[in-house]
Short mmCIF file of C-alpha atoms and ligand atoms in Angstrom, two decimals:
data_model
loop_
_atom_site.label_atom_id
_atom_site.label_comp_id
_atom_site.label_asym_id
_atom_site.label_seq_id
_atom_site.Cartn_x
_atom_site.Cartn_y
_atom_site.Cartn_z
CA MET I 1069 20.56 5.88 21.48
CA ALA I 1070 17.46 6.99 19.60
CA LEU I 1071 16.22 5.07 16.56
CA ARG I 1072 17.61 6.81 13.46
CA VAL I 1073 14.81 6.75 10.94
CA ALA I 1074 13.95 7.99 7.43
CA VAL I 1075 10.72 8.16 5.47
CA ILE I 1076 10.39 7.29 1.76
CA GLY I 1077 7.29 8.99 0.32
CA GLY I 1078 6.07 12.29 1.76
CA GLY I 1079 2.57 12.46 0.27
CA LYS I 1080 -0.78 12.37 2.01
CA PHE I 1081 0.13 9.48 4.28
CA GLY I 1082 3.88 10.09 4.41
CA GLU I 1083 2.97 13.29 6.26
CA VAL I 1084 1.30 11.13 8.93
CA HIS I 1085 4.51 9.05 9.22
CA LEU I 1086 6.58 12.22 9.54
CA ARG I 1087 4.35 13.71 12.21
CA THR I 1088 4.30 10.46 14.19
CA LEU I 1089 8.06 10.00 14.04
CA ARG I 1090 8.62 13.66 14.95
CA GLN I 1091 6.46 13.38 18.05
CA LEU I 1092 8.39 10.26 19.06
CA GLN I 1093 11.52 12.35 18.58
CA TRP I 1094 10.07 14.87 21.08
CA ASP I 1095 9.81 11.89 23.44
CA GLY I 1096 13.43 10.85 22.78
CA LEU I 1097 12.58 7.56 21.05
CA THR I 1098 13.47 8.46 17.45
CA GLU I 1099 15.78 10.71 15.54
CA LEU I 1100 14.05 11.65 12.30
CA ARG I 1101 16.93 12.06 9.87
CA SER I 1102 15.74 12.26 6.28
CA LEU I 1103 12.91 12.15 3.79
CA CYS I 1104 12.79 11.09 0.17
CA ARG I 1105 10.05 12.14 -2.26
CA LEU I 1106 9.90 13.18 -5.90
CA ASN I 1107 8.44 16.68 -5.83
CA ALA I 1108 11.42 18.95 -5.04
CA GLU I 1109 9.33 21.92 -3.91
CA ALA I 1110 7.25 19.87 -1.48
CA LEU I 1111 10.44 18.13 -0.34
CA GLU I 1112 12.08 21.43 0.52
CA ARG I 1113 9.05 22.56 2.49
CA GLN I 1114 8.77 19.31 4.46
CA ALA I 1115 12.53 19.02 5.05
CA ALA I 1116 12.46 22.48 6.65
CA GLU I 1117 9.33 21.75 8.64
CA TYR I 1118 10.59 18.45 10.05
CA GLY I 1119 14.27 19.43 10.30
CA VAL I 1120 15.46 16.57 8.06
CA ARG I 1121 17.71 16.20 5.02
CA GLY I 1122 15.77 15.83 1.77
CA TYR I 1123 16.42 13.50 -1.16
CA THR I 1124 14.66 12.79 -4.43
CA ASP I 1125 16.55 9.50 -4.94
CA TYR I 1126 15.96 6.91 -2.23
CA ARG I 1127 19.06 4.90 -3.20
CA GLU I 1128 21.19 7.96 -2.67
CA MET I 1129 19.51 8.55 0.68
CA LEU I 1130 20.10 4.97 1.81
CA ALA I 1131 23.74 5.17 0.71
CA ARG I 1132 24.45 8.49 2.44
CA GLU I 1133 22.47 8.37 5.67
CA GLU I 1134 23.34 6.40 8.80
CA LEU I 1135 20.00 4.84 9.65
CA ASP I 1136 18.46 2.08 11.76
CA ALA I 1137 15.02 2.06 10.15
CA VAL I 1138 12.98 3.26 7.20
CA THR I 1139 9.26 3.64 6.62
CA VAL I 1140 7.98 3.13 3.07
CA CYS I 1141 5.02 5.31 2.16
CA THR I 1142 5.09 5.40 -1.64
CA PRO I 1143 2.33 4.22 -4.02
CA ASP I 1144 1.50 0.53 -3.50
CA HIS I 1145 3.18 -0.75 -6.67
CA LEU I 1146 6.54 0.80 -5.62
CA HIS I 1147 6.82 -0.63 -2.08
CA ARG I 1148 8.81 -3.70 -3.10
CA GLU I 1149 11.90 -2.07 -4.61
CA MET I 1150 12.22 0.37 -1.70
CA ALA I 1151 11.62 -2.23 1.01
CA LEU I 1152 14.19 -4.56 -0.58
CA ALA I 1153 16.77 -1.78 -0.91
CA ALA I 1154 16.36 -0.84 2.78
CA ILE I 1155 16.44 -4.46 3.95
CA ASP I 1156 19.55 -5.02 1.85
CA ARG I 1157 21.26 -2.38 3.97
CA GLY I 1158 20.22 -4.14 7.17
CA LEU I 1159 17.51 -1.62 8.12
CA HIS I 1160 14.26 -2.34 9.94
CA VAL I 1161 11.32 -1.52 7.67
CA LEU I 1162 7.73 -0.46 8.10
CA VAL I 1163 5.87 -0.82 4.81
CA GLU I 1164 2.51 0.80 4.17
CA LYS I 1165 -0.27 -1.59 3.26
CA PRO I 1166 -0.35 -3.55 1.00
CA LEU I 1167 3.14 -4.98 1.55
CA ASP I 1168 3.32 -5.58 -2.21
CA THR I 1169 0.76 -6.07 -4.95
CA SER I 1170 1.84 -9.67 -5.62
CA VAL I 1171 2.23 -12.70 -3.36
CA ALA I 1172 5.59 -13.45 -5.01
CA GLY I 1173 6.79 -9.91 -4.24
CA CYS I 1174 5.70 -10.21 -0.58
CA GLN I 1175 7.51 -13.54 -0.33
CA ARG I 1176 10.70 -11.97 -1.67
CA ILE I 1177 10.49 -9.13 0.83
CA LEU I 1178 9.84 -11.35 3.82
CA GLU I 1179 12.60 -13.80 2.86
CA ALA I 1180 15.04 -10.91 2.46
CA ALA I 1181 14.07 -9.55 5.91
CA ALA I 1182 14.47 -12.99 7.49
CA ALA I 1183 17.87 -13.45 5.84
CA GLN I 1184 19.04 -10.06 7.16
CA GLY I 1185 17.47 -10.57 10.58
CA VAL I 1186 15.63 -7.24 10.43
CA LEU I 1187 12.15 -6.29 11.57
CA LEU I 1188 9.58 -6.17 8.76
CA GLN I 1189 6.26 -4.66 9.82
CA VAL I 1190 3.20 -3.80 7.72
CA ASP I 1191 1.03 -0.81 8.62
CA PHE I 1192 -2.25 -2.69 9.17
CA HIS I 1193 -3.49 -0.15 11.68
CA LYS I 1194 -7.03 -1.54 11.99
CA ARG I 1195 -5.47 -4.08 14.37
CA PHE I 1196 -4.69 -1.21 16.76
CA ASP I 1197 -8.28 0.01 17.07
CA PRO I 1198 -9.23 -0.77 20.69
CA GLU I 1199 -12.69 -1.90 19.53
CA HIS I 1200 -11.12 -4.37 17.11
CA ARG I 1201 -8.72 -5.56 19.81
CA ALA I 1202 -11.70 -6.33 22.02
CA VAL I 1203 -13.25 -8.44 19.24
CA GLU I 1204 -10.00 -10.30 18.59
CA ARG I 1205 -9.65 -11.07 22.30
CA ALA I 1206 -13.27 -12.24 22.61
CA VAL I 1207 -12.91 -14.53 19.59
CA ARG I 1208 -9.60 -15.88 20.93
CA GLN I 1209 -11.25 -16.59 24.29
CA GLY I 1210 -14.03 -18.52 22.52
CA ARG I 1211 -16.76 -16.11 23.64
CA LEU I 1212 -18.34 -15.99 20.18
CA GLY I 1213 -18.09 -19.75 19.74
CA ARG I 1214 -17.14 -20.95 16.26
CA ILE I 1215 -17.24 -18.05 13.80
CA LEU I 1216 -19.81 -18.84 11.12
CA TYR I 1217 -19.98 -15.71 9.01
CA GLY I 1218 -19.59 -11.97 8.93
CA TYR I 1219 -19.10 -8.93 6.83
CA ALA I 1220 -16.89 -5.91 6.63
CA TRP I 1221 -17.17 -2.68 4.73
CA MET I 1222 -14.83 0.16 3.99
CA GLU I 1223 -15.76 3.10 1.79
CA ASP I 1224 -14.00 6.36 0.98
CA ARG I 1225 -15.39 9.61 -0.34
CA ILE I 1226 -14.68 10.16 -4.04
CA GLU I 1227 -12.04 12.79 -3.27
CA VAL I 1228 -9.63 9.94 -2.37
CA PRO I 1229 -9.14 8.54 -5.90
CA VAL I 1230 -9.90 11.81 -7.69
CA ASP I 1231 -8.05 14.44 -5.61
CA TRP I 1232 -5.57 12.44 -3.50
CA LEU I 1233 -4.40 9.71 -5.85
CA PRO I 1234 -4.93 11.04 -9.38
CA ARG I 1235 -1.53 9.70 -10.47
CA TRP I 1236 -1.94 6.15 -9.26
CA ALA I 1237 -5.60 5.29 -8.52
CA GLY I 1238 -5.57 3.28 -11.76
CA HIS I 1239 -2.72 1.13 -10.38
CA SER I 1240 -4.82 0.53 -7.28
CA SER I 1241 -8.46 -0.35 -6.57
CA PRO I 1242 -10.88 -0.27 -3.63
CA ALA I 1243 -9.67 -3.83 -2.86
CA TRP I 1244 -5.97 -2.85 -2.80
CA PHE I 1245 -6.43 0.52 -1.13
CA LEU I 1246 -9.13 -0.38 1.40
CA GLY I 1247 -9.88 -4.10 1.22
CA VAL I 1248 -6.47 -5.29 2.43
CA HIS I 1249 -7.08 -3.55 5.78
CA PHE I 1250 -10.13 -5.70 6.42
CA TYR I 1251 -8.85 -8.89 4.76
CA ASP I 1252 -6.02 -8.69 7.27
CA LEU I 1253 -8.25 -7.67 10.18
CA VAL I 1254 -10.70 -10.54 9.75
CA ARG I 1255 -7.90 -13.05 9.16
CA TRP I 1256 -6.28 -11.82 12.42
CA MET I 1257 -9.56 -11.89 14.35
CA ILE I 1258 -10.53 -15.42 13.32
CA LYS I 1259 -6.99 -16.86 13.02
CA SER I 1260 -7.63 -18.51 9.69
CA ASP I 1261 -6.37 -18.07 6.13
CA ALA I 1262 -8.52 -17.70 3.05
CA ALA I 1263 -9.44 -20.83 1.09
CA GLU I 1264 -11.74 -19.53 -1.66
CA VAL I 1265 -12.49 -16.11 -3.14
CA VAL I 1266 -15.07 -14.80 -5.56
CA ALA I 1267 -15.42 -11.11 -6.44
CA ARG I 1268 -17.47 -8.75 -8.58
CA GLY I 1269 -16.98 -5.03 -9.20
CA ARG I 1270 -18.48 -1.92 -10.82
CA ARG I 1271 -16.81 0.62 -13.10
CA GLU I 1272 -19.56 3.19 -13.59
CA LYS I 1273 -18.61 6.51 -12.05
CA LEU I 1274 -14.81 6.78 -12.19
CA LYS I 1275 -14.42 5.17 -15.60
CA SER I 1276 -17.59 6.07 -17.46
CA GLU I 1277 -18.25 9.53 -15.99
CA LEU I 1278 -14.76 10.75 -15.03
CA GLY I 1279 -12.53 8.86 -17.47
CA MET I 1280 -10.34 7.30 -14.74
CA ASP I 1281 -9.40 3.70 -15.42
CA ALA I 1282 -10.37 2.44 -11.97
CA TRP I 1283 -12.96 0.31 -10.18
CA ASP I 1284 -15.71 2.16 -8.27
CA SER I 1285 -16.48 -0.73 -5.96
CA VAL I 1286 -15.40 -4.30 -5.33
CA SER I 1287 -17.49 -6.90 -3.50
CA ALA I 1288 -15.65 -10.02 -2.42
CA HIS I 1289 -16.88 -13.20 -0.79
CA VAL I 1290 -14.17 -15.11 1.06
CA THR I 1291 -14.44 -18.56 2.60
CA PHE I 1292 -11.74 -19.15 5.20
CA ARG I 1293 -10.08 -22.49 5.99
CA ASN I 1294 -12.04 -22.76 9.26
CA GLY I 1295 -15.27 -22.55 7.25
CA ALA I 1296 -16.12 -18.92 8.14
CA GLN I 1297 -17.68 -16.98 5.27
CA PHE I 1298 -17.18 -13.24 4.97
CA ALA I 1299 -18.48 -10.60 2.57
CA PHE I 1300 -16.18 -7.60 2.07
CA GLN I 1301 -17.66 -4.48 0.47
CA THR I 1302 -15.21 -1.78 -0.61
CA SER I 1303 -15.69 1.39 -2.63
CA TRP I 1304 -14.24 4.88 -3.05
CA ILE I 1305 -17.02 6.81 -4.72
CA LEU I 1306 -19.09 8.08 -1.76
CA PRO I 1307 -20.32 11.62 -2.49
CA ARG I 1308 -18.25 14.58 -1.31
CA GLY I 1309 -21.05 15.59 1.06
CA PHE I 1310 -20.84 12.34 3.05
CA GLU I 1311 -20.25 12.87 6.79
CA ALA I 1312 -16.71 11.38 6.92
CA VAL I 1313 -13.87 10.59 4.51
CA VAL I 1314 -14.05 6.95 5.58
CA ASN I 1315 -17.01 4.77 6.47
CA GLN I 1316 -16.12 1.36 7.83
CA GLY I 1317 -17.24 -1.48 10.01
CA VAL I 1318 -17.07 -5.17 10.71
CA ARG I 1319 -19.52 -7.73 12.05
CA LEU I 1320 -18.80 -11.29 13.14
CA VAL I 1321 -21.38 -13.92 13.99
CA GLY I 1322 -20.47 -17.13 15.80
CA THR I 1323 -22.24 -20.09 17.38
CA ALA I 1324 -22.18 -18.34 20.80
CA GLY I 1325 -22.49 -14.67 19.99
CA LEU I 1326 -21.90 -11.76 17.67
CA TRP I 1327 -19.91 -8.52 17.73
CA GLU I 1328 -20.29 -5.39 15.63
CA VAL I 1329 -17.99 -2.38 15.31
CA ASP I 1330 -19.23 0.60 13.32
CA SER I 1331 -16.90 3.58 12.89
CA GLN I 1332 -19.76 6.01 12.15
CA ASP I 1333 -21.36 5.19 15.46
CA ARG I 1334 -18.79 6.58 17.89
CA GLY I 1335 -20.74 9.52 19.17
CA SER I 1336 -18.68 12.51 17.99
CA ARG I 1337 -20.20 14.87 15.40
CA SER I 1338 -19.82 18.46 14.32
CA CYS I 1339 -21.36 20.89 11.87
CA LEU I 1340 -19.17 23.90 11.09
CA GLU I 1341 -19.77 26.68 8.55
CA GLY I 1342 -18.36 25.59 5.21
CA ALA I 1343 -17.62 22.04 6.34
CA GLY I 1344 -21.08 20.54 6.72
CA MET I 1345 -21.93 17.62 8.97
CA GLN I 1346 -18.88 15.61 10.08
CA THR I 1347 -18.66 12.37 12.05
CA TRP I 1348 -15.34 11.89 13.83
CA ASN I 1349 -13.71 8.53 14.39
CA SER I 1350 -11.40 9.75 17.14
CA ASN I 1351 -10.30 6.17 17.84
CA ALA I 1352 -8.57 6.39 14.46
CA ASN I 1353 -7.18 9.86 14.42
CA ARG I 1354 -7.33 12.83 16.73
CA GLU I 1355 -5.41 16.07 16.90
CA TYR I 1356 -4.62 17.66 20.23
CA GLU I 1357 -2.06 19.90 21.88
CA ASP I 1358 0.46 18.39 24.25
CA ARG I 1359 1.57 19.94 27.54
CA LEU I 1360 3.96 22.24 25.67
CA GLY I 1361 1.23 23.30 23.25
CA ARG I 1362 2.66 21.32 20.35
CA PRO I 1363 0.15 19.82 17.89
CA ARG I 1364 0.14 16.04 18.36
CA LEU I 1365 -1.78 13.23 16.70
CA GLY I 1366 -3.27 10.30 18.55
CA GLY I 1367 -5.40 7.29 17.69
CA TYR I 1368 -4.78 3.87 16.22
CA VAL I 1369 -3.51 5.26 12.90
CA ILE I 1370 -0.63 6.79 14.85
CA GLU I 1371 -0.18 3.91 17.31
CA SER I 1372 0.47 1.48 14.48
CA ILE I 1373 3.44 3.56 13.25
CA GLU I 1374 4.60 4.11 16.83
CA ASP I 1375 4.40 0.37 17.41
CA PHE I 1376 6.93 -0.18 14.62
CA ALA I 1377 9.29 2.43 16.06
CA ARG I 1378 9.03 0.89 19.53
CA ASN I 1379 9.63 -2.61 18.15
CA ALA I 1380 12.61 -1.45 16.09
CA ALA I 1381 14.04 0.43 19.11
CA LEU I 1382 13.72 -2.73 21.22
CA VAL I 1383 15.50 -4.82 18.59
CA LYS I 1384 18.18 -2.16 18.27
CA ALA I 1385 18.66 -2.34 22.05
CA GLY I 1386 19.18 -6.11 21.86
CA THR I 1387 15.75 -7.74 22.18
CA PRO I 1388 15.71 -10.84 19.93
CA LEU I 1389 13.26 -10.45 17.04
CA ALA I 1390 11.85 -13.87 17.96
CA ASP I 1391 10.55 -12.42 21.26
CA LEU I 1392 8.27 -10.12 19.27
CA ALA I 1393 7.02 -12.79 16.85
CA GLY I 1394 3.24 -12.77 16.43
CA ARG I 1395 2.90 -9.46 18.32
CA TYR I 1396 2.84 -7.16 15.28
CA PRO I 1397 1.59 -7.37 11.67
CA GLY I 1398 4.60 -8.87 9.89
CA GLY I 1399 5.63 -10.10 6.46
CA GLU I 1400 3.49 -13.27 6.48
CA ASP I 1401 0.45 -11.19 7.40
CA GLY I 1402 1.25 -8.81 4.53
CA ARG I 1403 1.59 -11.74 2.16
CA GLU I 1404 -1.72 -13.35 3.21
CA ALA I 1405 -3.71 -10.11 2.84
CA THR I 1406 -2.13 -9.67 -0.60
CA ARG I 1407 -3.03 -13.29 -1.43
CA ILE I 1408 -6.69 -12.43 -0.88
CA ALA I 1409 -6.46 -9.15 -2.84
CA GLU I 1410 -4.66 -10.88 -5.69
CA ALA I 1411 -7.38 -13.56 -5.81
CA VAL I 1412 -10.05 -10.85 -5.70
CA HIS I 1413 -8.56 -9.26 -8.84
CA GLN I 1414 -8.17 -12.64 -10.53
CA SER I 1415 -11.84 -13.32 -9.88
CA LEU I 1416 -12.78 -9.83 -11.14
CA ALA I 1417 -10.85 -10.49 -14.34
CA THR I 1418 -12.09 -14.03 -15.02
CA GLY I 1419 -15.45 -14.12 -13.28
CA GLN I 1420 -14.33 -17.41 -11.73
CA ILE I 1421 -14.11 -18.65 -8.14
CA VAL I 1422 -10.45 -18.70 -7.09
CA THR I 1423 -9.28 -21.56 -4.86
CA LEU I 1424 -6.21 -20.79 -2.75
N1 LIG R 1512 -2.59 3.09 6.42
C1 LIG R 1512 -3.52 3.83 5.82
O1 LIG R 1512 -4.65 4.00 6.25
C2 LIG R 1512 -3.19 4.52 4.56
C3 LIG R 1512 -3.91 5.63 4.15
C4 LIG R 1512 -3.54 6.24 2.96
C5 LIG R 1512 -2.52 5.70 2.21
N2 LIG R 1512 -1.87 4.59 2.64
C6 LIG R 1512 -0.79 3.99 1.85
O2 LIG R 1512 0.32 4.85 1.92
C7 LIG R 1512 1.03 4.80 0.67
C8 LIG R 1512 1.15 6.20 0.12
O3 LIG R 1512 -0.13 6.72 -0.12
P1 LIG R 1512 -0.39 8.29 -0.21
O4 LIG R 1512 -1.85 8.47 -0.13
O5 LIG R 1512 0.47 9.01 0.76
O6 LIG R 1512 0.14 8.56 -1.70
P2 LIG R 1512 0.64 9.93 -2.33
O7 LIG R 1512 0.49 9.80 -3.79
O8 LIG R 1512 -0.01 11.10 -1.62
O9 LIG R 1512 2.20 10.00 -1.95
C9 LIG R 1512 3.15 9.17 -2.53
C10 LIG R 1512 4.54 9.69 -2.20
O10 LIG R 1512 5.49 8.77 -2.76
C11 LIG R 1512 6.50 9.53 -3.40
N3 LIG R 1512 7.13 8.73 -4.46
C12 LIG R 1512 6.55 8.20 -5.56
N4 LIG R 1512 7.49 7.57 -6.31
C13 LIG R 1512 8.66 7.70 -5.64
C14 LIG R 1512 9.99 7.28 -5.91
N5 LIG R 1512 10.30 6.57 -7.00
N6 LIG R 1512 10.96 7.60 -5.00
C15 LIG R 1512 10.67 8.32 -3.89
N7 LIG R 1512 9.41 8.74 -3.59
C16 LIG R 1512 8.43 8.44 -4.46
C17 LIG R 1512 5.78 10.74 -3.97
O11 LIG R 1512 6.73 11.77 -4.25
C18 LIG R 1512 4.84 11.06 -2.81
O12 LIG R 1512 5.52 11.85 -1.86
C19 LIG R 1512 0.25 3.84 -0.22
O13 LIG R 1512 0.81 2.56 -0.14
C20 LIG R 1512 -1.13 3.84 0.39
O14 LIG R 1512 -1.84 2.65 0.15
C21 LIG R 1512 -2.16 4.03 3.80
#
């Protein structure tokens, strides 16, 4: 029997969840049942488009629908209450990154999931990039030697805080919105937790020029328990004319070698009237038509959501959760990425080095 699934949050990224779960429905893996979001007009449109029942109250949806799993795609600071409510009902849950904006909140969620015996997965999709998988494997096989240092960067064009997230960019930051992806990725690649964090940030453009109470950029330096030192640069104020919505990369240097992955360097570019120069990271996201001419999405952004659905379907069919342990980004991973982001904000606020 297909995995009965609902989505909470139908905004910019909720749409990606809906499309992914619908294409899995075409394949017979899922049955997309319902969607909850606040804007009634948008809800009606999406409910019709995806053939689901619509709700504006997620508690009502959870009470009424017969579900196996839920994906949570609401603003970061709301994930906890929705994840806990779904777990309480014994549902498998995929939570968008960050799992929660406090370590204590993450701990509550992961303890609740463990107590209920349900799958808790966090959408850290950078782990699904084949280039990143190659790095993780090489590090695990010792081919880079002992990792000494590295850096990672993730930057968005300014339309992300200004046009996409005008209601909650102030609750977030480049560290929460972008940094957690790479805090998790590096932690996963080098198999070590953070020991010490120091961060500095700028509030020039969004706050001073545009009146939004948000950081422009956050630079964090993290020393991991194995001694590796990483610099993480995040920002969301790249000009609208920049060649891609996202610019990102990671570089690791060890005693026996180095590895670099740069998302702007993947060889696919276009220049179309009205759209300017565009660089495509088709590893992340690509649109194509399937054999029946239906528009499908591919790439690691999609595979990460699919991975959750496949894991949940396996567990539903009787596979013990323990058999999947360590094979997907779970609650502990969510908590450790949040631990770094929380320390980053503590250091931003106090100017101090934070020891974890
Ligand atoms: N994995 C990624 O690369 C990626 C990319 C973008 C966003 N995200 C994450 O996805 C999440 C959503 O981001 P977004 O850009 O789609 O935000 P958004 O503002 O576009 O959408 C938020 C959605 O949540 C709904 N919502 C808000 N409060 C609600 C409530 N009380 N009950 C029910 N629904 C509620 C809104 O109606 C809206 O549909 C965030 O956690 C964000 O960090 C992840």
